[in-house]
XYZ file of N, CA and C in Angstrom:
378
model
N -219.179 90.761 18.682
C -219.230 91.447 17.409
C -219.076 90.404 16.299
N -219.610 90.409 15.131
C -220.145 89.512 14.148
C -218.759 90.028 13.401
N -217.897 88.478 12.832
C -216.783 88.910 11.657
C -217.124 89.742 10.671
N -216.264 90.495 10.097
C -216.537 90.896 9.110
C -215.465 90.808 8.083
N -214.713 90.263 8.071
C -213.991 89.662 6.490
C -213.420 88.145 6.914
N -212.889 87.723 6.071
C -212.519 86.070 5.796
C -211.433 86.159 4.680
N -210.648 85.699 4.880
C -209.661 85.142 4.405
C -209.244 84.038 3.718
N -209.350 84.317 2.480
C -209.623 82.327 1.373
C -208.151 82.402 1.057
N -207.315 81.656 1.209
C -205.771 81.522 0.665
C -205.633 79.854 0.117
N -204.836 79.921 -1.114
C -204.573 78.076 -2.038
C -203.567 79.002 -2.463
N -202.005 78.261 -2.057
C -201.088 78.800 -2.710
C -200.846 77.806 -4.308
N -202.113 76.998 -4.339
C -202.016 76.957 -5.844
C -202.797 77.587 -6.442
N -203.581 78.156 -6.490
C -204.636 78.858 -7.124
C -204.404 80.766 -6.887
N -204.084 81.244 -7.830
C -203.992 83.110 -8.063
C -205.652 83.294 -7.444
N -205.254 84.666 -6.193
C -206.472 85.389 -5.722
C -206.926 85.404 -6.710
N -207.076 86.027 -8.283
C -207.797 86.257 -8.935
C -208.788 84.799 -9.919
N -208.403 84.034 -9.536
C -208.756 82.518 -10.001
C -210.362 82.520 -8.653
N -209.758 82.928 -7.442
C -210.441 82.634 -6.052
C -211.806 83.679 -6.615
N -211.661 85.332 -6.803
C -212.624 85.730 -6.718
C -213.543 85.348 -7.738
N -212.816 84.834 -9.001
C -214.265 84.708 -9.979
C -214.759 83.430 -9.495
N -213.803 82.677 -8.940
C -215.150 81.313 -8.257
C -216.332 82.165 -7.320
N -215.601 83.066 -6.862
C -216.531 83.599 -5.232
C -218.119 84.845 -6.015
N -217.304 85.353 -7.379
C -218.074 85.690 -7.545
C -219.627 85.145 -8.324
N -219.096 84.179 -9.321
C -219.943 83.063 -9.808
C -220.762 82.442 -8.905
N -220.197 82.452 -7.572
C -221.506 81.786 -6.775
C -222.461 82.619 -6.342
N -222.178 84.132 -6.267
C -223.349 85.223 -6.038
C -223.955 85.001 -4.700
N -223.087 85.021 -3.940
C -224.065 84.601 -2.574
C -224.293 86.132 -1.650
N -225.783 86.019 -1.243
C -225.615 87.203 -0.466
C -225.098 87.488 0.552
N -225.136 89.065 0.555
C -224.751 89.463 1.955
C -222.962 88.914 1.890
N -222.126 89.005 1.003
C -220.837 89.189 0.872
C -220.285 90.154 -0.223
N -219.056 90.604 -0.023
C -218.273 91.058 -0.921
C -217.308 90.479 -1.517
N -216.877 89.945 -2.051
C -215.176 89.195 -2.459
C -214.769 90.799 -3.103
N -213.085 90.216 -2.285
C -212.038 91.301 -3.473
C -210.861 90.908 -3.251
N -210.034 91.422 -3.645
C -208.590 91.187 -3.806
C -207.827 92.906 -3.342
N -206.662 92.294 -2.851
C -205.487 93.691 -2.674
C -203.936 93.581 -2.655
N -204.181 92.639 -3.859
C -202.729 92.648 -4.196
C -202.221 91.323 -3.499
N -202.587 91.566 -2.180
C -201.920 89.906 -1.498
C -201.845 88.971 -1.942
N -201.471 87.889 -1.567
C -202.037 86.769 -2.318
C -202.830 85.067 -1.442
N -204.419 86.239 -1.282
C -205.563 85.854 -0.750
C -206.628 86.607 -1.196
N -207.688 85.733 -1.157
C -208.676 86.888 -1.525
C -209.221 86.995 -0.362
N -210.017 88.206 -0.370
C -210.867 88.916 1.009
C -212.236 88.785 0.563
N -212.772 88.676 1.914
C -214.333 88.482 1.692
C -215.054 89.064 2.710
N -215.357 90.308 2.425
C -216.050 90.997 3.505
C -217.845 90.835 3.569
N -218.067 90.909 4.824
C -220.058 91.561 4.868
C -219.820 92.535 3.678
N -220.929 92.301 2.938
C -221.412 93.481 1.658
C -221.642 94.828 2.763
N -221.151 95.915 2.323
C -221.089 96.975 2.244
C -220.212 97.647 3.194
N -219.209 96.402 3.518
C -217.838 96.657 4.520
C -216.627 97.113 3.721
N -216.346 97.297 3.383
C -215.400 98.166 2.356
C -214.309 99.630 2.852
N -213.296 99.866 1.873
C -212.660 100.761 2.555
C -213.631 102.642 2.133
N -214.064 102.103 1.072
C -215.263 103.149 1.167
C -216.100 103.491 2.452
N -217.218 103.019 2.246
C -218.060 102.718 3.835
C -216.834 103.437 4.940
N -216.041 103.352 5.135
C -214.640 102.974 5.877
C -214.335 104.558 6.098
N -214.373 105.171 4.868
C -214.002 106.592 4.892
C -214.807 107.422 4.785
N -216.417 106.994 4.591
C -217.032 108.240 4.564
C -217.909 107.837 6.328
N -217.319 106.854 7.290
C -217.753 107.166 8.554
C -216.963 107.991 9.103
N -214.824 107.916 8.729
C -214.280 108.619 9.645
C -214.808 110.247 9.263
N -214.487 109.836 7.880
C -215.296 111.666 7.246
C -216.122 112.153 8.047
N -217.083 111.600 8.204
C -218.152 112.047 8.941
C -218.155 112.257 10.290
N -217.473 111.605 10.782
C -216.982 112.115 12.328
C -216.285 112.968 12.650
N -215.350 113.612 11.568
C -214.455 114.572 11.610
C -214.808 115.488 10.789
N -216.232 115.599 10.320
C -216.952 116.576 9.897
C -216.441 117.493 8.628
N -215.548 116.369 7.506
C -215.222 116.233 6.180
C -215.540 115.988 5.320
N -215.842 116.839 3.886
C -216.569 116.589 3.260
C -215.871 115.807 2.173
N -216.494 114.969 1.483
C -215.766 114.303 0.250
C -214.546 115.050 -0.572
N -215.036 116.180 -0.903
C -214.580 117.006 -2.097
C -212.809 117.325 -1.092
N -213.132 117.301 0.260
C -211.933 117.301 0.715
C -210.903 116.062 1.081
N -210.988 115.463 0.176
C -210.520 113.831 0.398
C -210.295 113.678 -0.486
N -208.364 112.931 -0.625
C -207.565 112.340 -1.677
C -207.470 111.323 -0.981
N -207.607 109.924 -1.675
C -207.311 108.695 -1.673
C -206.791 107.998 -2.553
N -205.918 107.070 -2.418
C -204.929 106.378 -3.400
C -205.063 104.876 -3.146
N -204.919 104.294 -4.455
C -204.685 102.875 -4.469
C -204.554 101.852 -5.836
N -204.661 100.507 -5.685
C -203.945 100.192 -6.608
C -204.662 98.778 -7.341
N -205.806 98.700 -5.898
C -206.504 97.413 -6.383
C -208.029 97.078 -6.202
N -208.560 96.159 -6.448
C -210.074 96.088 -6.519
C -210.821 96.581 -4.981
N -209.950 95.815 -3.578
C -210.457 96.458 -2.357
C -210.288 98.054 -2.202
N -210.007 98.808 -3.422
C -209.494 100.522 -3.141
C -211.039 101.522 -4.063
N -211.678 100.392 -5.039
C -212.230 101.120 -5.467
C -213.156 101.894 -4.760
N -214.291 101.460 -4.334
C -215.057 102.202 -3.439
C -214.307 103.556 -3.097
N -213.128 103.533 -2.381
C -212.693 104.941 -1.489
C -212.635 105.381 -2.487
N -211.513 105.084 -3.794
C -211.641 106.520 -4.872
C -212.492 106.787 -5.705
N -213.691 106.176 -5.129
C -214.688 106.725 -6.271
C -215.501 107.933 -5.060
N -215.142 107.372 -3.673
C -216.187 108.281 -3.136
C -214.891 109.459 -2.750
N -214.107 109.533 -2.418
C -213.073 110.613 -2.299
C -212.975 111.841 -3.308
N -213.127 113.005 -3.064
C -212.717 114.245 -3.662
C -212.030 114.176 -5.004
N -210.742 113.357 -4.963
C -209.843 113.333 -5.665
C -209.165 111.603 -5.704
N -210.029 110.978 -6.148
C -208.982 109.550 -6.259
C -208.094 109.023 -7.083
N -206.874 108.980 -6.588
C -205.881 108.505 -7.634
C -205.437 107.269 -7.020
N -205.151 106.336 -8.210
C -204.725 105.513 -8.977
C -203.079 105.091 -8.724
N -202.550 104.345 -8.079
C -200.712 104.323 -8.498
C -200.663 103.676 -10.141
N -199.810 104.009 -10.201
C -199.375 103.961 -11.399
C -198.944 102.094 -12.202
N -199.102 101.355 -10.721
C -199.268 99.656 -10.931
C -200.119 99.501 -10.688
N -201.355 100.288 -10.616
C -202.644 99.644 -10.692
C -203.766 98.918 -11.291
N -204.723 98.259 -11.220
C -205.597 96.824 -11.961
C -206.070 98.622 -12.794
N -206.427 98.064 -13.836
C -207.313 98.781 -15.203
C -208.365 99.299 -14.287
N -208.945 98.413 -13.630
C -210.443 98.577 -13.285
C -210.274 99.769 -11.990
N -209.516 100.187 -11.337
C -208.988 100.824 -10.349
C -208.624 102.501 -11.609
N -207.402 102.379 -12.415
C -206.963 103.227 -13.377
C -208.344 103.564 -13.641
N -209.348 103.084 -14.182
C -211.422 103.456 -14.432
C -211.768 104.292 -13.633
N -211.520 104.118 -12.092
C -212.461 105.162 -11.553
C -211.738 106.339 -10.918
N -210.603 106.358 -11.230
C -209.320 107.686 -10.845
C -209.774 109.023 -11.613
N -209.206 109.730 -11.045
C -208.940 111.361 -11.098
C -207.599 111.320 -11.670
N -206.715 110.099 -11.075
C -205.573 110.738 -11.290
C -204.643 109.361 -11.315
N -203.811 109.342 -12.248
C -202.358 108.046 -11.972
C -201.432 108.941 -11.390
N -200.542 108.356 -10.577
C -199.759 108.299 -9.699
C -198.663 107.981 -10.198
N -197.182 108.179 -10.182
C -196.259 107.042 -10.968
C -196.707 105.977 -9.648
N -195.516 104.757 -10.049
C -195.734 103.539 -9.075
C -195.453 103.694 -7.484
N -195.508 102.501 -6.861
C -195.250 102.454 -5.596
C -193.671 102.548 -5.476
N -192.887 101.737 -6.804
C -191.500 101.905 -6.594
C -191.262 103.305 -6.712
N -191.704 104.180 -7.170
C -191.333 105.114 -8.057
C -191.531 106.404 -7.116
N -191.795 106.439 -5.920
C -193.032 106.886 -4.908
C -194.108 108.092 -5.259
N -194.896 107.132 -5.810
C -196.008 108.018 -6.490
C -196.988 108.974 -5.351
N -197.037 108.174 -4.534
C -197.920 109.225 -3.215
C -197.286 110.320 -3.105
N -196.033 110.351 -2.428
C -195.335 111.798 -2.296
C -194.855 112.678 -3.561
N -194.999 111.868 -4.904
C -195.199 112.917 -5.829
C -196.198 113.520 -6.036
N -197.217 112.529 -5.880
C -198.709 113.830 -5.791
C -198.806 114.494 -4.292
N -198.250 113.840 -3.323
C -198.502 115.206 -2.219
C -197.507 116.682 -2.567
N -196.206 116.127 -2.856
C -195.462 117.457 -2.808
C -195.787 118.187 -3.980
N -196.608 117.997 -4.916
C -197.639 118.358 -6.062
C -198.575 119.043 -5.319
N -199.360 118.758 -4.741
C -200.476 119.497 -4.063
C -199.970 120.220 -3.018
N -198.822 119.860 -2.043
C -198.179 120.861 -1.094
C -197.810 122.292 -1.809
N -196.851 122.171 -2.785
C -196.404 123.791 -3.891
C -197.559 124.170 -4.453
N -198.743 123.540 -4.802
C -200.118 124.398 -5.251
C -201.278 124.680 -4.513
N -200.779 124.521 -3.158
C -201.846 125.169 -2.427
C -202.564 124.089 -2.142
N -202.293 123.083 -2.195
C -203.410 121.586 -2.169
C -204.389 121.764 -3.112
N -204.232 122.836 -3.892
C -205.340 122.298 -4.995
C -204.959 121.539 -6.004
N -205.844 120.144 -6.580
C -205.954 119.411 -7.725
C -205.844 120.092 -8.776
């Protein structure tokens, strides 16, 4: 089976220093992103946690509109843009906060189980 991500780490250089080199070079057939770590990721183009969720979806015979996904960084966008309902934590990159439904408080703050026990008392509806 052919890799599918890579791992660039310089503990002198910020992931985010790494992807705009990775992206300036435009090379095909990759993705660069970041998730907070401190490395950037470099997947096959169209390997993503998107891609990611609309195969299990599809195997478990789920439709988007029934899918909440959460996150906080550039490797999250894809899922919450294709998810039902994507939210955002509440420490999340701007560009992530862009394609949400919804902020979250933070990870300290535990923003997931405030929006689940939010959607648990309303019936799971948004």
């Amino acid at each position: 089976m052919p890799s599918v991500k890579l791992v660039v780490r310089d503990p002198a250089v910020a992931p985010e220093e790494l992807l705009a080199t990775a992206l300036e070079l435009d090379l095909p057939g990759v993705a660069p992103s970041t998730s907070g770590a401190p490395f950037l990721e470099v997947a096959s183009a169209g390997v993503d946690k998107g891609t990611g969720l609309v195969r299990i979806a599809g195997a478990l015979g789920v439709r988007a509109d029934e899918v909440i996904a959460f996150g906080d960084n550039l490797n999250d966008l894809e899922m919450l843009a294709w998810a039902g309902h994507g939210v955002a934590m509440g420490n999340a990159l701007p560009e992530v906060i862009a394609v949400a439904d919804e902020v979250a408080p933070t990870n300290n703050d535990e923003g997931i189980a405030v929006v689940i026990e939010r959607l648990a008392v309303n019936g799971w509806r948004v």
